[in-house]
Amino acid sequence: MAETSRRGHAARLAQRAAADGLDGVIVLGGDGTLNEAANGLAGTGTALGVLPGGSTNVFARTIGSRVDPIEATEQLLAAIARGSRRRVGLGQVNGRYFLFHVGMGFDAAVVDQVERRADLKRYAGHTLFVYAAVATWLRHYDHRHPRLSVQLSEGSSGTPSYFAICLNTNPYTFLGNRRLNLAPDAGLDAALTLVSFRTLRFGTILGVVVSALGSGRWARAHPRVDYHPDVHGLVVRAQEQPFPYQVDGDFVGDTEHLTFRYEPDALDVFLP
């Protein structure tokens, strides 16, 4: 058993475990720690086991893990005992793997505001995310000009966007016990799905969230929302200035260029 002590530590621990030929690495932590471990294990024969230890635990809940870590441990032990292990696909952005999604623009700016209040994150939970989304829209993000351009194929012209989300799984996230279903075509055995927003009007964004709490059909059909399933590669560029982005709920910073690709059969995962 090892405890992480700094950013990037989980990736190094996972790499060492894979190099030692261990069958699996079990991670108790939030989505950021899981992302690091997945990057250390991708391309090896060592499987990732997931126990929820964060505030939202998007990936753990997506694969069917129970929210309570004790109950989730029982699930995981049973899965290991019966050999419930599967090779799954991952997304990759600028060389870094992601388990469930990458958010660019407004989405990442919200995550940045949440991480600035990290001491409240565990206790305020989803309330903090809602507050940060409203505060970001009002004060911390330019919703008059698109910050990024999305290019789905080489040689095509980019589509201006206020923010975009590239998903490897669905749901996008959870609000309490409710799933936000943005991309039903995304899954561990399918290529990436891109959802891009060509508006940041408050009414539209609120409507998308309400729709995603159900089937999400209205959101995907909205004339200012571009929905692209089965994406194997894309490029996102800054329009006039760098844009923020986050990977699996972990704010990374600002960038001028992101290159995505889908990597099938990249990681073994123990599934409940």
GROMACS .gro file of N, CA and C in nm, residues 45-171:
model
  381
   45GLY      N    1  -0.021  -0.464  -1.911
   45GLY     CA    2  -0.116  -0.570  -1.879
   45GLY      C    3  -0.167  -0.563  -1.737
   46THR      N    4  -0.134  -0.457  -1.664
   46THR     CA    5  -0.179  -0.439  -1.526
   46THR      C    6  -0.312  -0.365  -1.526
   47ALA      N    7  -0.410  -0.420  -1.455
   47ALA     CA    8  -0.545  -0.364  -1.458
   47ALA      C    9  -0.564  -0.257  -1.351
   48LEU      N   10  -0.656  -0.164  -1.379
   48LEU     CA   11  -0.694  -0.058  -1.286
   48LEU      C   12  -0.820  -0.098  -1.211
   49GLY      N   13  -0.816  -0.092  -1.079
   49GLY     CA   14  -0.934  -0.111  -0.995
   49GLY      C   15  -0.970   0.021  -0.929
   50VAL      N   16  -1.100   0.051  -0.921
   50VAL     CA   17  -1.145   0.184  -0.880
   50VAL      C   18  -1.226   0.177  -0.751
   51LEU      N   19  -1.188   0.261  -0.654
   51LEU     CA   20  -1.266   0.281  -0.532
   51LEU      C   21  -1.292   0.430  -0.518
   52PRO      N   22  -1.418   0.473  -0.498
   52PRO     CA   23  -1.450   0.616  -0.494
   52PRO      C   24  -1.397   0.682  -0.366
   53GLY      N   25  -1.313   0.785  -0.385
   53GLY     CA   26  -1.260   0.857  -0.269
   53GLY      C   27  -1.259   1.006  -0.289
   54GLY      N   28  -1.327   1.055  -0.395
   54GLY     CA   29  -1.331   1.198  -0.422
   54GLY      C   30  -1.467   1.257  -0.392
   55SER      N   31  -1.492   1.376  -0.447
   55SER     CA   32  -1.618   1.444  -0.419
   55SER      C   33  -1.728   1.406  -0.517
   56THR      N   34  -1.692   1.377  -0.644
   56THR     CA   35  -1.792   1.342  -0.745
   56THR      C   36  -1.775   1.200  -0.795
   57ASN      N   37  -1.651   1.155  -0.815
   57ASN     CA   38  -1.623   1.017  -0.856
   57ASN      C   39  -1.695   0.979  -0.986
   58VAL      N   40  -1.673   1.061  -1.090
   58VAL     CA   41  -1.745   1.041  -1.216
   58VAL      C   42  -1.715   0.904  -1.276
   59PHE      N   43  -1.587   0.869  -1.287
   59PHE     CA   44  -1.555   0.743  -1.355
   59PHE      C   45  -1.602   0.623  -1.275
   60ALA      N   46  -1.582   0.625  -1.145
   60ALA     CA   47  -1.626   0.512  -1.062
   60ALA      C   48  -1.776   0.489  -1.077
   61ARG      N   49  -1.854   0.595  -1.073
   61ARG     CA   50  -1.999   0.581  -1.084
   61ARG      C   51  -2.041   0.542  -1.226
   62THR      N   52  -1.965   0.588  -1.325
   62THR     CA   53  -1.996   0.553  -1.463
   62THR      C   54  -1.985   0.404  -1.487
   63ILE      N   55  -1.884   0.339  -1.427
   63ILE     CA   56  -1.867   0.196  -1.450
   63ILE      C   57  -1.950   0.111  -1.354
   64GLY      N   58  -2.032   0.178  -1.269
   64GLY     CA   59  -2.125   0.104  -1.185
   64GLY      C   60  -2.082   0.082  -1.043
   65SER      N   61  -1.975   0.149  -1.001
   65SER     CA   62  -1.929   0.135  -0.863
   65SER      C   63  -2.026   0.204  -0.768
   66ARG      N   64  -2.045   0.146  -0.650
   66ARG     CA   65  -2.128   0.210  -0.549
   66ARG      C   66  -2.057   0.330  -0.491
   67VAL      N   67  -2.134   0.424  -0.438
   67VAL     CA   68  -2.077   0.549  -0.388
   67VAL      C   69  -2.003   0.527  -0.257
   68ASP      N   70  -2.056   0.442  -0.171
   68ASP     CA   71  -1.991   0.415  -0.043
   68ASP      C   72  -1.864   0.331  -0.066
   69PRO      N   73  -1.748   0.375  -0.018
   69PRO     CA   74  -1.624   0.303  -0.048
   69PRO      C   75  -1.618   0.163   0.011
   70ILE      N   76  -1.686   0.139   0.124
   70ILE     CA   77  -1.687   0.004   0.181
   70ILE      C   78  -1.768  -0.090   0.092
   71GLU      N   79  -1.885  -0.046   0.050
   71GLU     CA   80  -1.965  -0.128  -0.041
   71GLU      C   81  -1.894  -0.146  -0.175
   72ALA      N   82  -1.826  -0.039  -0.221
   72ALA     CA   83  -1.752  -0.048  -0.347
   72ALA      C   84  -1.638  -0.148  -0.337
   73THR      N   85  -1.577  -0.158  -0.218
   73THR     CA   86  -1.470  -0.256  -0.197
   73THR      C   87  -1.523  -0.399  -0.211
   74GLU      N   88  -1.641  -0.424  -0.154
   74GLU     CA   89  -1.703  -0.556  -0.168
   74GLU      C   90  -1.729  -0.587  -0.315
   75GLN      N   91  -1.779  -0.487  -0.389
   75GLN     CA   92  -1.803  -0.505  -0.532
   75GLN      C   93  -1.673  -0.541  -0.605
   76LEU      N   94  -1.569  -0.465  -0.575
   76LEU     CA   95  -1.442  -0.482  -0.644
   76LEU      C   96  -1.381  -0.619  -0.615
   77LEU      N   97  -1.384  -0.661  -0.489
   77LEU     CA   98  -1.331  -0.794  -0.454
   77LEU      C   99  -1.406  -0.905  -0.527
   78ALA      N  100  -1.539  -0.888  -0.539
   78ALA     CA  101  -1.619  -0.987  -0.611
   78ALA      C  102  -1.583  -0.986  -0.760
   79ALA      N  103  -1.560  -0.867  -0.815
   79ALA     CA  104  -1.524  -0.857  -0.957
   79ALA      C  105  -1.390  -0.925  -0.984
   80ILE      N  106  -1.293  -0.903  -0.894
   80ILE     CA  107  -1.162  -0.965  -0.911
   80ILE      C  108  -1.174  -1.116  -0.900
   81ALA      N  109  -1.254  -1.162  -0.805
   81ALA     CA  110  -1.269  -1.307  -0.783
   81ALA      C  111  -1.329  -1.377  -0.904
   82ARG      N  112  -1.422  -1.310  -0.972
   82ARG     CA  113  -1.486  -1.376  -1.088
   82ARG      C  114  -1.419  -1.339  -1.220
   83GLY      N  115  -1.310  -1.263  -1.213
   83GLY     CA  116  -1.236  -1.228  -1.334
   83GLY      C  117  -1.305  -1.126  -1.422
   84SER      N  118  -1.380  -1.034  -1.361
   84SER     CA  119  -1.452  -0.931  -1.438
   84SER      C  120  -1.355  -0.819  -1.475
   85ARG      N  121  -1.285  -0.842  -1.584
   85ARG     CA  122  -1.176  -0.754  -1.628
   85ARG      C  123  -1.189  -0.733  -1.778
   86ARG      N  124  -1.181  -0.606  -1.821
   86ARG     CA  125  -1.203  -0.579  -1.963
   86ARG      C  126  -1.105  -0.474  -2.013
   87ARG      N  127  -1.061  -0.492  -2.136
   87ARG     CA  128  -0.973  -0.395  -2.202
   87ARG      C  129  -1.061  -0.287  -2.264
   88VAL      N  130  -1.034  -0.160  -2.230
   88VAL     CA  131  -1.121  -0.052  -2.276
   88VAL      C  132  -1.039   0.053  -2.351
   89GLY      N  133  -1.111   0.136  -2.425
   89GLY     CA  134  -1.048   0.245  -2.498
   89GLY      C  135  -1.037   0.371  -2.414
   90LEU      N  136  -0.939   0.453  -2.446
   90LEU     CA  137  -0.918   0.581  -2.378
   90LEU      C  138  -0.905   0.692  -2.481
   91GLY      N  139  -0.933   0.813  -2.438
   91GLY     CA  140  -0.901   0.929  -2.518
   91GLY      C  141  -0.761   0.977  -2.484
   92GLN      N  142  -0.702   1.051  -2.577
   92GLN     CA  143  -0.570   1.107  -2.552
   92GLN      C  144  -0.568   1.252  -2.601
   93VAL      N  145  -0.515   1.342  -2.518
   93VAL     CA  146  -0.506   1.484  -2.556
   93VAL      C  147  -0.364   1.530  -2.529
   94ASN      N  148  -0.298   1.575  -2.635
   94ASN     CA  149  -0.158   1.620  -2.627
   94ASN      C  150  -0.070   1.518  -2.551
   95GLY      N  151  -0.096   1.390  -2.578
   95GLY     CA  152  -0.015   1.285  -2.520
   95GLY      C  153  -0.060   1.235  -2.384
   96ARG      N  154  -0.162   1.298  -2.324
   96ARG     CA  155  -0.211   1.254  -2.194
   96ARG      C  156  -0.343   1.179  -2.211
   97TYR      N  157  -0.354   1.062  -2.151
   97TYR     CA  158  -0.477   0.985  -2.159
   97TYR      C  159  -0.585   1.046  -2.068
   98PHE      N  160  -0.711   1.026  -2.109
   98PHE     CA  161  -0.822   1.063  -2.021
   98PHE      C  162  -0.925   0.952  -2.020
   99LEU      N  163  -0.986   0.935  -1.902
   99LEU     CA  164  -1.084   0.828  -1.881
   99LEU      C  165  -1.222   0.865  -1.929
  100PHE      N  166  -1.268   0.988  -1.895
  100PHE     CA  167  -1.407   1.021  -1.929
  100PHE      C  168  -1.426   1.149  -2.009
  101HIS      N  169  -1.355   1.259  -1.983
  101HIS     CA  170  -1.373   1.373  -2.070
  101HIS      C  171  -1.265   1.479  -2.054
  102VAL      N  172  -1.259   1.567  -2.154
  102VAL     CA  173  -1.178   1.689  -2.150
  102VAL      C  174  -1.271   1.806  -2.178
  103GLY      N  175  -1.268   1.906  -2.090
  103GLY     CA  176  -1.350   2.025  -2.109
  103GLY      C  177  -1.263   2.142  -2.149
  104MET      N  178  -1.311   2.221  -2.245
  104MET     CA  179  -1.234   2.335  -2.297
  104MET      C  180  -1.318   2.461  -2.294
  105GLY      N  181  -1.258   2.573  -2.256
  105GLY     CA  182  -1.330   2.699  -2.252
  105GLY      C  183  -1.406   2.716  -2.123
  106PHE      N  184  -1.534   2.749  -2.133
  106PHE     CA  185  -1.616   2.780  -2.015
  106PHE      C  186  -1.616   2.667  -1.914
  107ASP      N  187  -1.630   2.544  -1.959
  107ASP     CA  188  -1.630   2.428  -1.871
  107ASP      C  189  -1.505   2.426  -1.783
  108ALA      N  190  -1.389   2.448  -1.843
  108ALA     CA  191  -1.263   2.445  -1.769
  108ALA      C  192  -1.251   2.565  -1.675
  109ALA      N  193  -1.305   2.679  -1.716
  109ALA     CA  194  -1.301   2.797  -1.629
  109ALA      C  195  -1.382   2.772  -1.501
  110VAL      N  196  -1.492   2.698  -1.513
  110VAL     CA  197  -1.570   2.661  -1.394
  110VAL      C  198  -1.488   2.571  -1.302
  111VAL      N  199  -1.421   2.471  -1.358
  111VAL     CA  200  -1.338   2.381  -1.278
  111VAL      C  201  -1.227   2.459  -1.209
  112ASP      N  202  -1.170   2.557  -1.279
  112ASP     CA  203  -1.066   2.641  -1.219
  112ASP      C  204  -1.120   2.713  -1.095
  113GLN      N  205  -1.240   2.769  -1.105
  113GLN     CA  206  -1.300   2.839  -0.991
  113GLN      C  207  -1.327   2.743  -0.875
  114VAL      N  208  -1.367   2.620  -0.906
  114VAL     CA  209  -1.391   2.521  -0.801
  114VAL      C  210  -1.260   2.487  -0.731
  115GLU      N  211  -1.153   2.467  -0.809
  115GLU     CA  212  -1.025   2.428  -0.749
  115GLU      C  213  -0.964   2.541  -0.667
  116ARG      N  214  -1.001   2.665  -0.696
  116ARG     CA  215  -0.955   2.776  -0.614
  116ARG      C  216  -1.018   2.771  -0.474
  117ARG      N  217  -1.125   2.694  -0.462
  117ARG     CA  218  -1.193   2.676  -0.333
  117ARG      C  219  -1.187   2.529  -0.293
  118ALA      N  220  -1.069   2.469  -0.311
  118ALA     CA  221  -1.054   2.325  -0.289
  118ALA      C  222  -1.089   2.283  -0.147
  119ASP      N  223  -1.069   2.374  -0.049
  119ASP     CA  224  -1.100   2.339   0.089
  119ASP      C  225  -1.249   2.320   0.111
  120LEU      N  226  -1.333   2.379   0.021
  120LEU     CA  227  -1.478   2.365   0.033
  120LEU      C  228  -1.533   2.251  -0.053
  121LYS      N  229  -1.452   2.200  -0.144
  121LYS     CA  230  -1.501   2.108  -0.245
  121LYS      C  231  -1.563   1.983  -0.184
  122ARG      N  232  -1.496   1.924  -0.085
  122ARG     CA  233  -1.546   1.799  -0.028
  122ARG      C  234  -1.676   1.820   0.049
  123TYR      N  235  -1.692   1.940   0.110
  123TYR     CA  236  -1.808   1.963   0.195
  123TYR      C  237  -1.925   2.024   0.119
  124ALA      N  238  -1.895   2.116   0.027
  124ALA     CA  239  -2.002   2.181  -0.049
  124ALA      C  240  -2.046   2.098  -0.168
  125GLY      N  241  -1.952   2.018  -0.222
  125GLY     CA  242  -1.985   1.925  -0.330
  125GLY      C  243  -2.046   1.992  -0.451
  126HIS      N  244  -2.161   1.941  -0.495
  126HIS     CA  245  -2.223   1.988  -0.618
  126HIS      C  246  -2.276   2.129  -0.605
  127THR      N  247  -2.308   2.173  -0.484
  127THR     CA  248  -2.351   2.311  -0.464
  127THR      C  249  -2.241   2.407  -0.506
  128LEU      N  250  -2.117   2.373  -0.475
  128LEU     CA  251  -2.003   2.456  -0.513
  128LEU      C  252  -1.989   2.463  -0.664
  129PHE      N  253  -2.012   2.352  -0.734
  129PHE     CA  254  -2.003   2.353  -0.880
  129PHE      C  255  -2.110   2.444  -0.941
  130VAL      N  256  -2.231   2.438  -0.888
  130VAL     CA  257  -2.339   2.524  -0.940
  130VAL      C  258  -2.305   2.670  -0.916
  131TYR      N  259  -2.258   2.701  -0.793
  131TYR     CA  260  -2.218   2.839  -0.762
  131TYR      C  261  -2.106   2.884  -0.856
  132ALA      N  262  -2.005   2.799  -0.876
  132ALA     CA  263  -1.892   2.836  -0.960
  132ALA      C  264  -1.934   2.858  -1.105
  133ALA      N  265  -2.030   2.778  -1.154
  133ALA     CA  266  -2.078   2.795  -1.291
  133ALA      C  267  -2.145   2.931  -1.310
  134VAL      N  268  -2.229   2.969  -1.215
  134VAL     CA  269  -2.297   3.099  -1.224
  134VAL      C  270  -2.197   3.213  -1.210
  135ALA      N  271  -2.107   3.202  -1.112
  135ALA     CA  272  -2.007   3.308  -1.090
  135ALA      C  273  -1.915   3.323  -1.210
  136THR      N  274  -1.877   3.210  -1.270
  136THR     CA  275  -1.790   3.215  -1.388
  136THR      C  276  -1.861   3.282  -1.503
  137TRP      N  277  -1.987   3.249  -1.525
  137TRP     CA  278  -2.063   3.310  -1.635
  137TRP      C  279  -2.076   3.461  -1.614
  138LEU      N  280  -2.096   3.502  -1.490
  138LEU     CA  281  -2.118   3.644  -1.462
  138LEU      C  282  -1.990   3.727  -1.462
  139ARG      N  283  -1.878   3.667  -1.409
  139ARG     CA  284  -1.761   3.751  -1.381
  139ARG      C  285  -1.629   3.700  -1.439
  140HIS      N  286  -1.617   3.574  -1.471
  140HIS     CA  287  -1.484   3.520  -1.497
  140HIS      C  288  -1.464   3.465  -1.638
  141TYR      N  289  -1.559   3.489  -1.728
  141TYR     CA  290  -1.542   3.433  -1.862
  141TYR      C  291  -1.613   3.523  -1.962
  142ASP      N  292  -1.547   3.548  -2.074
  142ASP     CA  293  -1.604   3.631  -2.180
  142ASP      C  294  -1.706   3.549  -2.259
  143HIS      N  295  -1.837   3.580  -2.240
  143HIS     CA  296  -1.939   3.506  -2.313
  143HIS      C  297  -1.992   3.584  -2.433
  144ARG      N  298  -1.910   3.679  -2.480
  144ARG     CA  299  -1.948   3.754  -2.601
  144ARG      C  300  -1.869   3.712  -2.724
  145HIS      N  301  -1.750   3.652  -2.703
  145HIS     CA  302  -1.666   3.612  -2.815
  145HIS      C  303  -1.619   3.468  -2.797
  146PRO      N  304  -1.624   3.387  -2.903
  146PRO     CA  305  -1.576   3.248  -2.892
  146PRO      C  306  -1.425   3.244  -2.869
  147ARG      N  307  -1.381   3.152  -2.782
  147ARG     CA  308  -1.240   3.144  -2.744
  147ARG      C  309  -1.163   3.040  -2.824
  148LEU      N  310  -1.235   2.945  -2.886
  148LEU     CA  311  -1.164   2.835  -2.951
  148LEU      C  312  -1.228   2.797  -3.083
  149SER      N  313  -1.152   2.723  -3.163
  149SER     CA  314  -1.198   2.677  -3.294
  149SER      C  315  -1.177   2.527  -3.302
  150VAL      N  316  -1.283   2.455  -3.343
  150VAL     CA  317  -1.281   2.309  -3.346
  150VAL      C  318  -1.268   2.261  -3.490
  151GLN      N  319  -1.166   2.177  -3.515
  151GLN     CA  320  -1.141   2.123  -3.648
  151GLN      C  321  -1.149   1.971  -3.641
  152LEU      N  322  -1.251   1.913  -3.705
  152LEU     CA  323  -1.277   1.770  -3.695
  152LEU      C  324  -1.202   1.687  -3.798
  153SER      N  325  -1.161   1.747  -3.908
  153SER     CA  326  -1.086   1.673  -4.009
  153SER      C  327  -0.978   1.763  -4.067
  154GLU      N  328  -0.869   1.701  -4.109
  154GLU     CA  329  -0.757   1.777  -4.162
  154GLU      C  330  -0.797   1.849  -4.290
  155GLY      N  331  -0.763   1.976  -4.296
  155GLY     CA  332  -0.795   2.055  -4.413
  155GLY      C  333  -0.928   2.127  -4.405
  156SER      N  334  -1.013   2.089  -4.308
  156SER     CA  335  -1.142   2.157  -4.294
  156SER      C  336  -1.125   2.285  -4.214
  157SER      N  337  -1.217   2.378  -4.234
  157SER     CA  338  -1.212   2.503  -4.159
  157SER      C  339  -1.266   2.478  -4.018
  158GLY      N  340  -1.209   2.548  -3.921
  158GLY     CA  341  -1.250   2.530  -3.784
  158GLY      C  342  -1.383   2.598  -3.755
  159THR      N  343  -1.459   2.542  -3.660
  159THR     CA  344  -1.586   2.600  -3.618
  159THR      C  345  -1.566   2.675  -3.487
  160PRO      N  346  -1.594   2.808  -3.485
  160PRO     CA  347  -1.578   2.884  -3.361
  160PRO      C  348  -1.669   2.829  -3.251
  161SER      N  349  -1.616   2.824  -3.130
  161SER     CA  350  -1.690   2.766  -3.019
  161SER      C  351  -1.658   2.841  -2.890
  162TYR      N  352  -1.761   2.853  -2.804
  162TYR     CA  353  -1.741   2.915  -2.673
  162TYR      C  354  -1.684   2.814  -2.573
  163PHE      N  355  -1.729   2.692  -2.585
  163PHE     CA  356  -1.665   2.585  -2.510
  163PHE      C  357  -1.704   2.452  -2.572
  164ALA      N  358  -1.622   2.351  -2.543
  164ALA     CA  359  -1.642   2.220  -2.603
  164ALA      C  360  -1.602   2.113  -2.502
  165ILE      N  361  -1.665   1.996  -2.516
  165ILE     CA  362  -1.636   1.883  -2.430
  165ILE      C  363  -1.614   1.761  -2.518
  166CYS      N  364  -1.499   1.696  -2.501
  166CYS     CA  365  -1.469   1.573  -2.573
  166CYS      C  366  -1.483   1.458  -2.474
  167LEU      N  367  -1.575   1.366  -2.502
  167LEU     CA  368  -1.611   1.262  -2.404
  167LEU      C  369  -1.570   1.123  -2.449
  168ASN      N  370  -1.516   1.048  -2.355
  168ASN     CA  371  -1.487   0.907  -2.376
  168ASN      C  372  -1.596   0.819  -2.318
  169THR      N  373  -1.674   0.873  -2.223
  169THR     CA  374  -1.786   0.800  -2.162
  169THR      C  375  -1.903   0.895  -2.140
  170ASN      N  376  -2.017   0.841  -2.109
  170ASN     CA  377  -2.136   0.914  -2.069
  170ASN      C  378  -2.183   0.855  -1.936
  171PRO      N  379  -2.226   0.937  -1.839
  171PRO     CA  380  -2.260   1.078  -1.846
  171PRO      C  381  -2.139   1.171  -1.838
   0.00000   0.00000   0.00000
